[in-house]
Amino acid sequence: MDENAAQASTGASGLAPPAIVVMGVAGCGKSAVGIALATALDAVFIEGDRLHPPENVARMARGEPLTDQLREGWLDAIGEQIRATIAKGQGVVAACSALKRGYRERLRGFCPDIVFLYLEIDPATARRRVGNRKGHFMPASLVDSQFAILEPPGQDERALTLDATGPVDELVGQAMRLVRRS
């Protein structure tokens, strides 16, 4: 993402609150980076996993990947929370896989100026991280299904790609530099 795109995303004056979605497959660090970035920006953090309907959680817990149709209501719930937070004049950072361009476009329907922070990771590292998580509904067996549908952000999207294997504080620092340019 270039500097002009960053300026367009937060307003040329820098007065508009940021709307950032930390995205990527399970295990890339969306929540850890999102929480730290929201803290650094004094923004509201939205944990997308908490907005899944119980039926979706049950499906994933059984090892069943979600369909596009099953994700629609979930994406709308995240988008509504982003829109409501921005409407209050607050910045927002949301953790949401946003694996497909269509999912990102759906979220942009709620807030056109969203910037996506794509945490890129390899399948083996993602599977290992998910396998090591305690108390999460998403099994490591679903990681490959996420890579199978993943459409990384295109050059024409407001997105920044970062190496998800880096330390959280380094990833947040890179993201903060992007926000400060605007």
C-alpha positions as a Markdown table, in Angstrom:
| # | Residue | x | y | z |
|---|---|---|---|---|
| 1 | Met | 0.0 | 0.0 | 0.0 |
| 2 | Asp | 1.4 | 3.3 | -1.0 |
| 3 | Glu | 1.4 | 6.6 | 1.0 |
| 4 | Asn | -1.4 | 8.1 | -1.1 |
| 5 | Ala | -3.6 | 5.1 | -0.4 |
| 6 | Ala | -2.8 | 5.4 | 3.3 |
| 7 | Gln | -3.8 | 9.1 | 3.2 |
| 8 | Ala | -7.0 | 8.3 | 1.5 |
| 9 | Ser | -7.9 | 5.7 | 4.0 |
| 10 | Thr | -7.7 | 8.0 | 7.1 |
| 11 | Gly | -8.4 | 11.3 | 5.5 |
| 12 | Ala | -5.8 | 13.8 | 4.2 |
| 13 | Ser | -6.0 | 15.8 | 7.4 |
| 14 | Gly | -5.5 | 12.8 | 9.5 |
| 15 | Leu | -8.6 | 13.7 | 11.6 |
| 16 | Ala | -10.8 | 10.8 | 10.6 |
| 17 | Pro | -10.6 | 7.9 | 13.0 |
| 18 | Pro | -8.9 | 4.8 | 11.5 |
| 19 | Ala | -10.9 | 1.7 | 10.6 |
| 20 | Ile | -8.5 | -1.3 | 10.3 |
| 21 | Val | -9.3 | -5.0 | 9.8 |
| 22 | Val | -6.4 | -7.3 | 10.8 |
| 23 | Met | -7.0 | -10.3 | 8.4 |
| 24 | Gly | -5.6 | -13.7 | 7.5 |
| 25 | Val | -6.0 | -17.4 | 8.1 |
| 26 | Ala | -6.4 | -18.9 | 11.5 |
| 27 | Gly | -3.1 | -18.8 | 13.5 |
| 28 | Cys | -1.7 | -15.7 | 11.8 |
| 29 | Gly | -2.0 | -13.6 | 14.9 |
| 30 | Lys | -5.0 | -11.4 | 14.1 |
| 31 | Ser | -6.2 | -11.1 | 17.7 |
| 32 | Ala | -2.8 | -10.5 | 19.2 |
| 33 | Val | -1.8 | -7.9 | 16.7 |
| 34 | Gly | -5.3 | -6.4 | 16.7 |
| 35 | Ile | -5.4 | -5.9 | 20.4 |
| 36 | Ala | -1.9 | -4.4 | 20.5 |
| 37 | Leu | -2.7 | -2.1 | 17.5 |
| 38 | Ala | -6.0 | -1.0 | 19.0 |
| 39 | Thr | -4.2 | -0.2 | 22.3 |
| 40 | Ala | -1.5 | 1.8 | 20.4 |
| 41 | Leu | -4.1 | 3.8 | 18.5 |
| 42 | Asp | -6.4 | 4.2 | 21.5 |
| 43 | Ala | -9.0 | 2.5 | 19.3 |
| 44 | Val | -11.8 | 0.1 | 20.0 |
| 45 | Phe | -11.0 | -3.6 | 19.4 |
| 46 | Ile | -13.5 | -5.9 | 17.9 |
| 47 | Glu | -12.9 | -9.7 | 18.2 |
| 48 | Gly | -14.6 | -11.1 | 15.1 |
| 49 | Asp | -14.5 | -14.7 | 16.5 |
| 50 | Arg | -16.9 | -13.6 | 19.3 |
| 51 | Leu | -19.5 | -12.5 | 16.7 |
| 52 | His | -19.9 | -15.9 | 15.0 |
| 53 | Pro | -23.4 | -17.3 | 15.6 |
| 54 | Pro | -23.4 | -20.4 | 17.8 |
| 55 | Glu | -24.2 | -22.6 | 14.7 |
| 56 | Asn | -21.0 | -21.5 | 13.0 |
| 57 | Val | -18.9 | -22.1 | 16.1 |
| 58 | Ala | -20.4 | -25.6 | 16.4 |
| 59 | Arg | -19.7 | -26.4 | 12.7 |
| 60 | Met | -16.1 | -25.3 | 13.0 |
| 61 | Ala | -15.6 | -27.2 | 16.3 |
| 62 | Arg | -16.8 | -30.3 | 14.4 |
| 63 | Gly | -14.1 | -29.6 | 11.7 |
| 64 | Glu | -16.6 | -28.3 | 9.1 |
| 65 | Pro | -15.4 | -25.3 | 7.1 |
| 66 | Leu | -17.9 | -22.5 | 6.7 |
| 67 | Thr | -19.5 | -21.6 | 3.4 |
| 68 | Asp | -19.8 | -18.1 | 2.0 |
| 69 | Gln | -23.5 | -18.1 | 2.9 |
| 70 | Leu | -22.7 | -19.1 | 6.6 |
| 71 | Arg | -20.2 | -16.2 | 6.8 |
| 72 | Glu | -22.6 | -13.5 | 5.5 |
| 73 | Gly | -24.3 | -12.8 | 8.8 |
| 74 | Trp | -21.0 | -12.9 | 10.7 |
| 75 | Leu | -19.4 | -10.4 | 8.3 |
| 76 | Asp | -22.4 | -8.2 | 8.6 |
| 77 | Ala | -22.2 | -8.2 | 12.4 |
| 78 | Ile | -18.5 | -7.2 | 12.2 |
| 79 | Gly | -19.3 | -4.5 | 9.6 |
| 80 | Glu | -22.1 | -3.1 | 11.8 |
| 81 | Gln | -19.9 | -2.9 | 14.8 |
| 82 | Ile | -17.2 | -1.1 | 12.7 |
| 83 | Arg | -19.7 | 1.4 | 11.3 |
| 84 | Ala | -21.2 | 2.1 | 14.8 |
| 85 | Thr | -17.8 | 2.7 | 16.3 |
| 86 | Ile | -16.7 | 5.0 | 13.5 |
| 87 | Ala | -20.0 | 6.9 | 13.8 |
| 88 | Lys | -19.2 | 7.6 | 17.4 |
| 89 | Gly | -15.9 | 9.2 | 16.3 |
| 90 | Gln | -13.8 | 6.4 | 17.6 |
| 91 | Gly | -11.1 | 4.5 | 15.8 |
| 92 | Val | -11.6 | 0.8 | 15.4 |
| 93 | Val | -9.4 | -2.3 | 14.9 |
| 94 | Ala | -11.2 | -5.6 | 14.1 |
| 95 | Ala | -9.8 | -9.1 | 13.9 |
| 96 | Cys | -11.6 | -10.9 | 11.0 |
| 97 | Ser | -10.2 | -13.5 | 8.6 |
| 98 | Ala | -11.7 | -11.6 | 5.5 |
| 99 | Leu | -10.2 | -14.4 | 3.4 |
| 100 | Lys | -11.9 | -13.5 | 0.1 |
| 101 | Arg | -12.1 | -10.2 | -1.8 |
| 102 | Gly | -15.9 | -10.5 | -1.7 |
| 103 | Tyr | -15.7 | -10.7 | 2.1 |
| 104 | Arg | -13.6 | -7.5 | 2.2 |
| 105 | Glu | -16.0 | -5.8 | -0.2 |
| 106 | Arg | -18.9 | -6.7 | 2.1 |
| 107 | Leu | -17.1 | -5.1 | 5.0 |
| 108 | Arg | -16.3 | -2.0 | 3.0 |
| 109 | Gly | -20.0 | -1.7 | 2.4 |
| 110 | Phe | -20.2 | -0.7 | 6.0 |
| 111 | Cys | -17.2 | 1.5 | 6.0 |
| 112 | Pro | -15.6 | 2.3 | 2.6 |
| 113 | Asp | -12.3 | 3.6 | 4.2 |
| 114 | Ile | -11.3 | 0.3 | 5.9 |
| 115 | Val | -7.6 | -0.5 | 5.7 |
| 116 | Phe | -6.8 | -4.2 | 5.7 |
| 117 | Leu | -3.7 | -5.4 | 7.5 |
| 118 | Tyr | -3.0 | -8.8 | 6.0 |
| 119 | Leu | -0.9 | -11.1 | 8.2 |
| 120 | Glu | 0.7 | -13.5 | 5.7 |
| 121 | Ile | 1.8 | -16.9 | 7.0 |
| 122 | Asp | 2.7 | -20.3 | 5.7 |
| 123 | Pro | 0.4 | -23.3 | 6.2 |
| 124 | Ala | 2.8 | -25.3 | 8.4 |
| 125 | Thr | 3.3 | -22.4 | 10.9 |
| 126 | Ala | -0.5 | -21.6 | 10.9 |
| 127 | Arg | -1.3 | -25.3 | 11.6 |
| 128 | Arg | 1.3 | -25.4 | 14.4 |
| 129 | Arg | 0.0 | -22.3 | 16.0 |
| 130 | Val | -3.6 | -23.3 | 15.8 |
| 131 | Gly | -2.7 | -26.8 | 17.2 |
| 132 | Asn | -1.0 | -25.2 | 20.2 |
| 133 | Arg | -4.0 | -22.9 | 21.1 |
| 134 | Lys | -6.0 | -23.8 | 24.2 |
| 135 | Gly | -9.8 | -23.4 | 24.5 |
| 136 | His | -10.5 | -22.2 | 20.9 |
| 137 | Phe | -13.2 | -23.7 | 18.8 |
| 138 | Met | -11.2 | -23.7 | 15.6 |
| 139 | Pro | -9.3 | -27.0 | 15.1 |
| 140 | Ala | -6.0 | -27.2 | 13.2 |
| 141 | Ser | -7.7 | -29.5 | 10.7 |
| 142 | Leu | -9.5 | -26.4 | 9.2 |
| 143 | Val | -6.4 | -24.4 | 8.5 |
| 144 | Asp | -5.9 | -26.0 | 5.0 |
| 145 | Ser | -9.5 | -25.2 | 4.1 |
| 146 | Gln | -8.8 | -21.5 | 4.8 |
| 147 | Phe | -5.7 | -21.5 | 2.6 |
| 148 | Ala | -7.8 | -23.2 | -0.1 |
| 149 | Ile | -10.1 | -20.2 | -0.4 |
| 150 | Leu | -7.6 | -17.4 | 0.6 |
| 151 | Glu | -7.5 | -14.5 | -1.9 |
| 152 | Pro | -4.7 | -12.3 | -0.7 |
| 153 | Pro | -5.5 | -8.6 | -1.1 |
| 154 | Gly | -4.9 | -7.3 | -4.6 |
| 155 | Gln | -2.7 | -4.2 | -5.5 |
| 156 | Asp | -6.0 | -2.3 | -6.0 |
| 157 | Glu | -7.2 | -2.8 | -2.4 |
| 158 | Arg | -6.4 | -0.7 | 0.6 |
| 159 | Ala | -4.2 | -3.3 | 2.3 |
| 160 | Leu | -0.8 | -3.7 | 3.8 |
| 161 | Thr | 0.8 | -7.2 | 3.8 |
| 162 | Leu | 3.1 | -8.1 | 6.8 |
| 163 | Asp | 5.0 | -11.2 | 7.6 |
| 164 | Ala | 3.0 | -12.8 | 10.4 |
| 165 | Thr | 6.0 | -14.7 | 11.8 |
| 166 | Gly | 7.5 | -11.4 | 13.1 |
| 167 | Pro | 7.1 | -10.3 | 16.7 |
| 168 | Val | 3.8 | -8.7 | 17.5 |
| 169 | Asp | 5.4 | -5.4 | 18.6 |
| 170 | Glu | 7.3 | -5.2 | 15.3 |
| 171 | Leu | 4.1 | -5.8 | 13.3 |
| 172 | Val | 2.3 | -3.1 | 15.3 |
| 173 | Gly | 5.2 | -0.7 | 14.7 |
| 174 | Gln | 5.0 | -1.3 | 11.0 |
| 175 | Ala | 1.2 | -0.7 | 11.1 |
| 176 | Met | 1.6 | 2.4 | 13.2 |
| 177 | Arg | 4.1 | 3.9 | 10.7 |
| 178 | Leu | 1.5 | 3.4 | 8.0 |
| 179 | Val | -1.2 | 5.2 | 10.1 |
| 180 | Arg | 1.2 | 8.1 | 11.0 |
| 181 | Arg | 1.9 | 8.8 | 7.4 |
| 182 | Ser | -1.6 | 10.0 | 6.8 |
